[in-house]
Amino acid sequence: MKLSRRSFIKASVATGVIAAGAGGTKPMLQALAENSGKENKQVSEGEWRPTVCQGCTTWCAVQVKVVNGRAVKVRGNPHSKANNHDGKVCPRAHLSLQQVYDPDRIKTPMKRTNPKKGRNEDPQFVPITWDEAIDEIAEKFLELRKNNEPHKFVLMRGRYTYLREILYGAFPKLIGSPNSISHSALCAEAEKFGSYYTEHYWGYRDYDLRNTRYVILWGADPLASNRQVPHAMNVWGEVMDRAKVAVIDPRLSVTAAKADEWLPVIPGEDGALATAMAHVILTEGLWNKSFVGDFVDGVNRFKQGETVDPETFQENLTYGLVRWWNLELKDRTPQWAEQKAGIPAEQIIRVAREFAEAAPKAISWLSPGTSMQVRGGYAAMAAHALNGLVGSVDNVGGTIRSAKYPTQAIPSVEPFMDDIAKAGNKHHKVDQRGYKEFPALKKGKSGKGVVTNRLADAILDEDPYEVKMAIGYWNNFTFSCAGASRWEKALEKLPFFVHITTHPSEMAMFADIVLPAAHHLYERLGYIESKANTISYIAMNQRVIEPVWDVRIDETEIPWMIAEKLAEKGFTNVLDYFKSIKDPETGKTPTNSWEFSEYVLKTMTQPIWDPAIKTEGDQFSGWEEFKKVGIWNSEPYKFRNKWKDFGTKTGKFEFYSETLKAALEHHAEKHNTNVDDIMKVTKYQARGELAFVPHYEEPFRWGDEKEYPFIFVEHRSRLNREARSANCQWYQEFKDVDPGDERWDDVAKINPVDAGKLGLKTGDKIRLKSPTGEIECTAKVWEGVRPGTIVKCYGQGHWAYGRIAAKDFKKRMPRGGNNNELLPADYERLSGSTVRHGGVTRVKVEKL
Amino acid sequence: MPNYAMVIDLHKCAGCGACAIACKNENNVPEGIYWANYIHRTRGKFPNVRYEFIPTLCNHCEEAPCVKACPVGAMHKDENGLTLHDPSKCIGCKACVVADPYGVIYFNEEKPHEFWYDKEEAIEKITSSGQEMGKNYDVPFPYYNPDRAKTYAGVRPKGVVEKCTMCDHRIKEGKVPYCVYSCPSGARVFGDLDDPNSEVNKLLNQYSYFRLGENFGTKPKVFYIREF
Amino acid sequence: MAEAVTNNEIRANVYKLLSLCYQQPDEDLGDIVVSLAEQLCKVYLELAEPAGKLVQQLPEDAAAVQQLQVDHAKLFIGPFDLLAPPYGSVYLEEKRKVMGDTTMEVIAAYQEAGLQLDENFKEPPDHIVAELEFMYFLIFKELQGEATVSRQKRFLERYLQPWAEPFCRKIIENAATDFYKITAEITRNFIRQDLELLSR
């Protein structure tokens, strides 16, 4: 029984001692109460546990609210300084609850019993045990190795955490295959091409939004997709208060709808706008003199159509400005661009002028839209070169890179590779990278980049050799690759295919064995590196709830299980290597797949959490604290550090790319030819020195205009969790947050002018046909698209994946149509990137 | 007693729908029912096109027609100016639904969250059914939020109406409504209209505002400032 | 040794009485303030003077009581735009968030000591009343022979002292009555001294 406050005070006044807890007296409490053994109510109501959302490539540090072992909510991790201020997170994160608890998840390993493969073949899957599944996989590996053909195994990676180092990095090498094939070329390698061959940065850029005064978005829609989405949403109100925003996009995206300027470019003509803007900046003398330099006598000689004597210009931190002008820019007038791009010259001039006047606090923001075009490499360079012209590269309010991520590598696999493995690894990678027509010039080297989508052709044509076995994880190439039907054919042909997945995806339908994967946000271990808001961060995927079914972590647990099985059968190298990765705290050797996963994670992140290792950024007292916080933040970005030496061939920001020249010449030499020939086989129009400067290229389109009158445009959904969320009710219920789209439907948006000509109205069922494929969907008559184009969001059209994603899962009937069945398999070949933008194909519309 | 209201800054609003999705999450709202929702429209002719997005919710009107229409007092105003609903009194007559000019009150025609009682499997023995997944948990569905039940039925039964309560269960604990908390762009502000220093009053003094259906005479308590 | 024990008693009493000072003012206030002054002048000589002043500020009539109650409400109750929010997380978390992570850590600290929030206490766990009372509790346990000094220090250093400073500053800046201004001054100085004592 508690004393009343009055009696308590009286007692104190009487005795002069309140607290004197002379034996047996109870403390006098009002706000607090002694715990009677019951769990504290507040805590039993739930706990926020840290992990990572990989619903898009932002890779947010999030927290999951767990109540009695159930995940109930998701929010941003408040410890994040980059993307998730104050617990903010984008709508995608909430959808993940309907993924992890989706009844359509695969709950057990399964095996195909119908040997015939095809979309309309029922695989007749039957459940098997993990041991049976792993045994069969191990047998296949041993067979390949016995026949000295371990390189005929391919590991296909989709989304990943940095624990990829095991399954994607170490494992194939130890087996004897060089074929770790990533999805990266589906993402945006062409975009990285733009920043690499100007400022030597092969990566996605961060942007100093808080300080910027002008933003040009080249097809980017940061309120909805691309990287750093929650941060952009969080500050966009302020950005628009302070800065002007111009959006170049054939469709009215949500960012375009809110922008000061919308430039609905004719698809694929971005390069015309970028070069014309550069032309305006130069002719009007608006370039950044301290960054770029100036004419020796201060007199601007950049006059339309006139070449300039390089001797008259003294360049500072850039290289090749005058050559760029003479080779390309001098004739790229806004009036010329208006004819090409369908954007009024005065708008081009206004944007260029105001952008340059706001500089250097100005951003020219690249995205897949401008770069993932057949001839998009140079458009990406041109758009990025604008940052060079105005000195916003690596500058306050401009476009920046990331801080260093203080992680460490796992031990080398070399000592554990036997002769079979060594011989296998000597083979050329199977995706045709580095072929004459696929330079894939990642980081300046011929054939260094991946050409993901060519793998289907490689399998079908057995070029460079036959593929006998593959494991795919966290990917769905039959859905996500342009020219998707080739993948169906390729997987039909593939003799043995293992798919690791959460859902019965389109790709799983072709598998011989399907293994249920742990969900990345709730059930696994891993870590990611990302950046936004001038902060780089590392966050950990953690198991915040007990998995619903008997799932395993794709990148670590499954290879461990295979390694154990291989060791049982006499091939111990893989397991020996895995066991060489110890717990950095205790030195213990892993004894099971979970310990192994944890030790790899601890090893790689050790510099962050181990107080004995000195690093910048957030500090931790040890592993336990890092786990609890879940994220490490760097110090804010240090601007202008790269100005001393960009790392290009010349050390400067290159308008005339000596770096690209060297890469192209090396690739040409490798194939005993010249750069002009390489330009020709990679479908580019440039000849001579034009190949080394950002320049305009006419768009390359599939299909004849007469037969296929419309240019097809695709875009991203703000609810896509990389095309894995269509089986969530909330995705369908709120699909109309993508402007122009409809709930529970998949629409092709068409301008009223065109709809009128075709006699179409909203809700009509239509068929879209390209030269390479066709899909069915619903027409939506909408003003937010340019006449002459058909605009459609990516993400719907699943014929598998689950009972909501597909209209009828059992009958393989899709909800709408998958754009990738319409898009041809084509490439920006210099980077290896797949192409889906720039109006790569024309289509025709048929009313059903 | 406070007089609660919400201000939505359309300039900050990114039109993402996180409010509507988070609301479903917080309040265990079944498919087809939207306590938080939005309207959007596209105006003009290409290329001079405007797209607008207006998040919506119950306006918690001062002169609430739904309250006046309710014959049994299930729909009522509370002491903080909120329009609340008591499912135990509700007779499902839908008079409120008819009277509500904003379309924010929904009637539960079906058993809610039927999805989690369904026995169909995508692939027999390989994937589960809603029912099989649901059985793993002693709540109506796996991500059910128990906090909702503190002041209202955790899930509202078939045969009664339901609507936004401005997250009264959260307000009582000193928290803001979950749509406000979850808005990634910070466009929503919740507060006391009677407190001259509240953030909502500051915004309403700083900007001109509009409300939906001003001419209905309902005196809505959801205010919109600036343009999308 | 004996001196230390005496001091612990006084420390405990002061924490408890300060905690009571932040509850809604009622008829007990006189007893509380007088006791506080008695306790302080035994050891904390430089706090004796303000404590004396505080006694002088005690309300003498119903109107004065009401004035104190209004001031208390404006400072601490709200519900919106409190002049001096009495919750730690508001100061310790970015963007003035209530029920932030530090709040959870405070709950954990209570739990570790075998405590939970009283069910009649309708405020967040990091409320000033609860945190001051928790310090009282820990010292009380120390008096009973349980070693809690390091826990006292950790709690004071990590959770209470860092926000007590800005919190008291807000009261001093915004209070309408001298009563709360002086209470804040005493609170701030006492906590500061106590942390020094524990850090020795």
mmCIF file of N, CA and C in Angstrom, chain C residues 68-120:
data_model
loop_
_atom_site.group_PDB
_atom_site.id
_atom_site.type_symbol
_atom_site.label_atom_id
_atom_site.label_comp_id
_atom_site.label_asym_id
_atom_site.label_seq_id
_atom_site.Cartn_x
_atom_site.Cartn_y
_atom_site.Cartn_z
ATOM 1 N N LEU C 68 -0.318 29.771 -9.899
ATOM 2 C CA LEU C 68 0.726 28.745 -9.999
ATOM 3 C C LEU C 68 0.269 27.591 -10.889
ATOM 4 N N GLN C 69 -0.990 27.210 -10.704
ATOM 5 C CA GLN C 69 -1.510 26.091 -11.496
ATOM 6 C C GLN C 69 -1.506 26.427 -12.986
ATOM 7 N N VAL C 70 -1.879 27.668 -13.297
ATOM 8 C CA VAL C 70 -1.884 28.075 -14.707
ATOM 9 C C VAL C 70 -0.463 28.056 -15.262
ATOM 10 N N ASP C 71 0.441 28.577 -14.466
ATOM 11 C CA ASP C 71 1.838 28.600 -14.925
ATOM 12 C C ASP C 71 2.352 27.173 -15.135
ATOM 13 N N HIS C 72 2.014 26.319 -14.188
ATOM 14 C CA HIS C 72 2.417 24.916 -14.279
ATOM 15 C C HIS C 72 1.878 24.286 -15.577
ATOM 16 N N ALA C 73 0.622 24.571 -15.851
ATOM 17 C CA ALA C 73 0.002 23.989 -17.044
ATOM 18 C C ALA C 73 0.668 24.500 -18.313
ATOM 19 N N LYS C 74 0.933 25.796 -18.354
ATOM 20 C CA LYS C 74 1.537 26.361 -19.569
ATOM 21 C C LYS C 74 2.947 25.830 -19.786
ATOM 22 N N LEU C 75 3.651 25.641 -18.672
ATOM 23 C CA LEU C 75 5.023 25.171 -18.786
ATOM 24 C C LEU C 75 5.081 23.695 -19.166
ATOM 25 N N PHE C 76 4.247 22.894 -18.494
ATOM 26 C CA PHE C 76 4.497 21.445 -18.538
ATOM 27 C C PHE C 76 3.370 20.576 -19.092
ATOM 28 N N ILE C 77 2.153 21.103 -19.167
ATOM 29 C CA ILE C 77 1.044 20.200 -19.486
ATOM 30 C C ILE C 77 0.610 20.307 -20.954
ATOM 31 N N GLY C 78 0.451 21.500 -21.414
ATOM 32 C CA GLY C 78 0.144 21.650 -22.842
ATOM 33 C C GLY C 78 -1.332 21.553 -23.173
ATOM 34 N N PRO C 79 -1.736 20.773 -24.169
ATOM 35 C CA PRO C 79 -0.970 19.695 -24.777
ATOM 36 C C PRO C 79 -0.044 20.144 -25.912
ATOM 37 N N PHE C 80 -0.120 21.368 -26.342
ATOM 38 C CA PHE C 80 0.742 21.724 -27.475
ATOM 39 C C PHE C 80 1.619 22.915 -27.140
ATOM 40 N N ASP C 81 2.787 22.871 -27.725
ATOM 41 C CA ASP C 81 3.731 23.964 -27.551
ATOM 42 C C ASP C 81 3.924 24.336 -26.101
ATOM 43 N N LEU C 82 4.319 23.347 -25.337
ATOM 44 C CA LEU C 82 4.642 23.585 -23.932
ATOM 45 C C LEU C 82 5.804 24.566 -23.874
ATOM 46 N N LEU C 83 5.765 25.411 -22.885
ATOM 47 C CA LEU C 83 6.863 26.376 -22.758
ATOM 48 C C LEU C 83 8.132 25.690 -22.275
ATOM 49 N N ALA C 84 7.968 24.627 -21.511
ATOM 50 C CA ALA C 84 9.140 23.859 -21.054
ATOM 51 C C ALA C 84 8.741 22.389 -20.994
ATOM 52 N N PRO C 85 8.799 21.706 -22.140
ATOM 53 C CA PRO C 85 8.359 20.305 -22.154
ATOM 54 C C PRO C 85 9.151 19.486 -21.130
ATOM 55 N N PRO C 86 8.466 18.784 -20.221
ATOM 56 C CA PRO C 86 9.187 18.090 -19.149
ATOM 57 C C PRO C 86 9.605 16.681 -19.526
ATOM 58 N N TYR C 87 9.877 16.418 -20.823
ATOM 59 C CA TYR C 87 10.273 15.075 -21.247
ATOM 60 C C TYR C 87 11.676 15.097 -21.824
ATOM 61 N N GLY C 88 12.478 14.148 -21.390
ATOM 62 C CA GLY C 88 13.868 14.101 -21.828
ATOM 63 C C GLY C 88 14.021 13.989 -23.327
ATOM 64 N N SER C 89 13.188 13.139 -23.941
ATOM 65 C CA SER C 89 13.411 12.860 -25.358
ATOM 66 C C SER C 89 13.287 14.114 -26.212
ATOM 67 N N VAL C 90 12.477 15.062 -25.764
ATOM 68 C CA VAL C 90 12.302 16.293 -26.532
ATOM 69 C C VAL C 90 13.645 17.000 -26.706
ATOM 70 N N TYR C 91 14.476 16.897 -25.715
ATOM 71 C CA TYR C 91 15.781 17.572 -25.770
ATOM 72 C C TYR C 91 16.870 16.667 -26.319
ATOM 73 N N LEU C 92 16.702 15.386 -26.080
ATOM 74 C CA LEU C 92 17.792 14.467 -26.406
ATOM 75 C C LEU C 92 17.686 13.933 -27.825
ATOM 76 N N GLU C 93 16.459 13.926 -28.380
ATOM 77 C CA GLU C 93 16.292 13.386 -29.726
ATOM 78 C C GLU C 93 16.248 14.559 -30.686
ATOM 79 N N GLU C 94 16.693 14.307 -31.897
ATOM 80 C CA GLU C 94 16.578 15.343 -32.912
ATOM 81 C C GLU C 94 15.116 15.632 -33.143
ATOM 82 N N LYS C 95 14.805 16.858 -33.429
ATOM 83 C CA LYS C 95 13.460 17.252 -33.820
ATOM 84 C C LYS C 95 12.402 17.044 -32.749
ATOM 85 N N ARG C 96 12.723 17.214 -31.519
ATOM 86 C CA ARG C 96 11.742 17.281 -30.452
ATOM 87 C C ARG C 96 10.742 16.143 -30.449
ATOM 88 N N LYS C 97 11.234 14.960 -30.496
ATOM 89 C CA LYS C 97 10.317 13.839 -30.591
ATOM 90 C C LYS C 97 10.008 13.280 -29.203
ATOM 91 N N VAL C 98 8.740 12.995 -28.978
ATOM 92 C CA VAL C 98 8.375 12.339 -27.730
ATOM 93 C C VAL C 98 8.418 10.831 -27.967
ATOM 94 N N MET C 99 8.739 10.087 -26.943
ATOM 95 C CA MET C 99 8.874 8.627 -27.027
ATOM 96 C C MET C 99 9.930 8.220 -28.057
ATOM 97 N N GLY C 100 11.084 8.844 -27.975
ATOM 98 C CA GLY C 100 12.166 8.481 -28.883
ATOM 99 C C GLY C 100 12.967 7.325 -28.303
ATOM 100 N N ASP C 101 14.137 7.130 -28.867
ATOM 101 C CA ASP C 101 14.946 5.991 -28.434
ATOM 102 C C ASP C 101 15.465 6.138 -27.022
ATOM 103 N N THR C 102 15.836 7.383 -26.645
ATOM 104 C CA THR C 102 16.309 7.547 -25.277
ATOM 105 C C THR C 102 15.202 7.178 -24.310
ATOM 106 N N THR C 103 13.962 7.438 -24.704
ATOM 107 C CA THR C 103 12.849 7.048 -23.844
ATOM 108 C C THR C 103 12.890 5.546 -23.591
ATOM 109 N N MET C 104 13.143 4.816 -24.649
ATOM 110 C CA MET C 104 13.197 3.357 -24.512
ATOM 111 C C MET C 104 14.347 2.938 -23.592
ATOM 112 N N GLU C 105 15.439 3.669 -23.710
ATOM 113 C CA GLU C 105 16.577 3.330 -22.858
ATOM 114 C C GLU C 105 16.271 3.639 -21.400
ATOM 115 N N VAL C 106 15.500 4.711 -21.198
ATOM 116 C CA VAL C 106 15.098 5.051 -19.829
ATOM 117 C C VAL C 106 14.204 3.950 -19.269
ATOM 118 N N ILE C 107 13.284 3.490 -20.088
ATOM 119 C CA ILE C 107 12.427 2.381 -19.645
ATOM 120 C C ILE C 107 13.289 1.194 -19.246
ATOM 121 N N ALA C 108 14.292 0.930 -20.081
ATOM 122 C CA ALA C 108 15.165 -0.210 -19.799
ATOM 123 C C ALA C 108 15.885 -0.023 -18.465
ATOM 124 N N ALA C 109 16.307 1.219 -18.198
ATOM 125 C CA ALA C 109 16.991 1.498 -16.930
ATOM 126 C C ALA C 109 16.043 1.247 -15.759
ATOM 127 N N TYR C 110 14.803 1.670 -15.898
ATOM 128 C CA TYR C 110 13.832 1.418 -14.834
ATOM 129 C C TYR C 110 13.652 -0.081 -14.633
ATOM 130 N N GLN C 111 13.523 -0.753 -15.742
ATOM 131 C CA GLN C 111 13.288 -2.199 -15.672
ATOM 132 C C GLN C 111 14.419 -2.907 -14.972
ATOM 133 N N GLU C 112 15.614 -2.480 -15.318
ATOM 134 C CA GLU C 112 16.809 -3.081 -14.746
ATOM 135 C C GLU C 112 16.786 -2.928 -13.230
ATOM 136 N N ALA C 113 16.205 -1.811 -12.769
ATOM 137 C CA ALA C 113 16.132 -1.565 -11.330
ATOM 138 C C ALA C 113 14.876 -2.180 -10.714
ATOM 139 N N GLY C 114 14.141 -2.948 -11.526
ATOM 140 C CA GLY C 114 12.950 -3.609 -11.003
ATOM 141 C C GLY C 114 11.737 -2.703 -10.934
ATOM 142 N N LEU C 115 11.730 -1.677 -11.764
ATOM 143 C CA LEU C 115 10.612 -0.725 -11.718
ATOM 144 C C LEU C 115 9.882 -0.670 -13.040
ATOM 145 N N GLN C 116 8.666 -0.193 -12.972
ATOM 146 C CA GLN C 116 7.931 0.157 -14.174
ATOM 147 C C GLN C 116 7.158 1.432 -13.858
ATOM 148 N N LEU C 117 6.549 1.998 -14.879
ATOM 149 C CA LEU C 117 5.743 3.185 -14.610
ATOM 150 C C LEU C 117 4.504 2.787 -13.827
ATOM 151 N N ASP C 118 4.134 3.609 -12.871
ATOM 152 C CA ASP C 118 2.903 3.352 -12.151
ATOM 153 C C ASP C 118 1.735 3.507 -13.110
ATOM 154 N N GLU C 119 0.749 2.626 -12.976
ATOM 155 C CA GLU C 119 -0.321 2.697 -13.996
ATOM 156 C C GLU C 119 -1.139 3.975 -13.912
ATOM 157 N N ASN C 120 -1.086 4.642 -12.767
ATOM 158 C CA ASN C 120 -1.813 5.905 -12.672
ATOM 159 C C ASN C 120 -0.993 7.100 -13.161
#
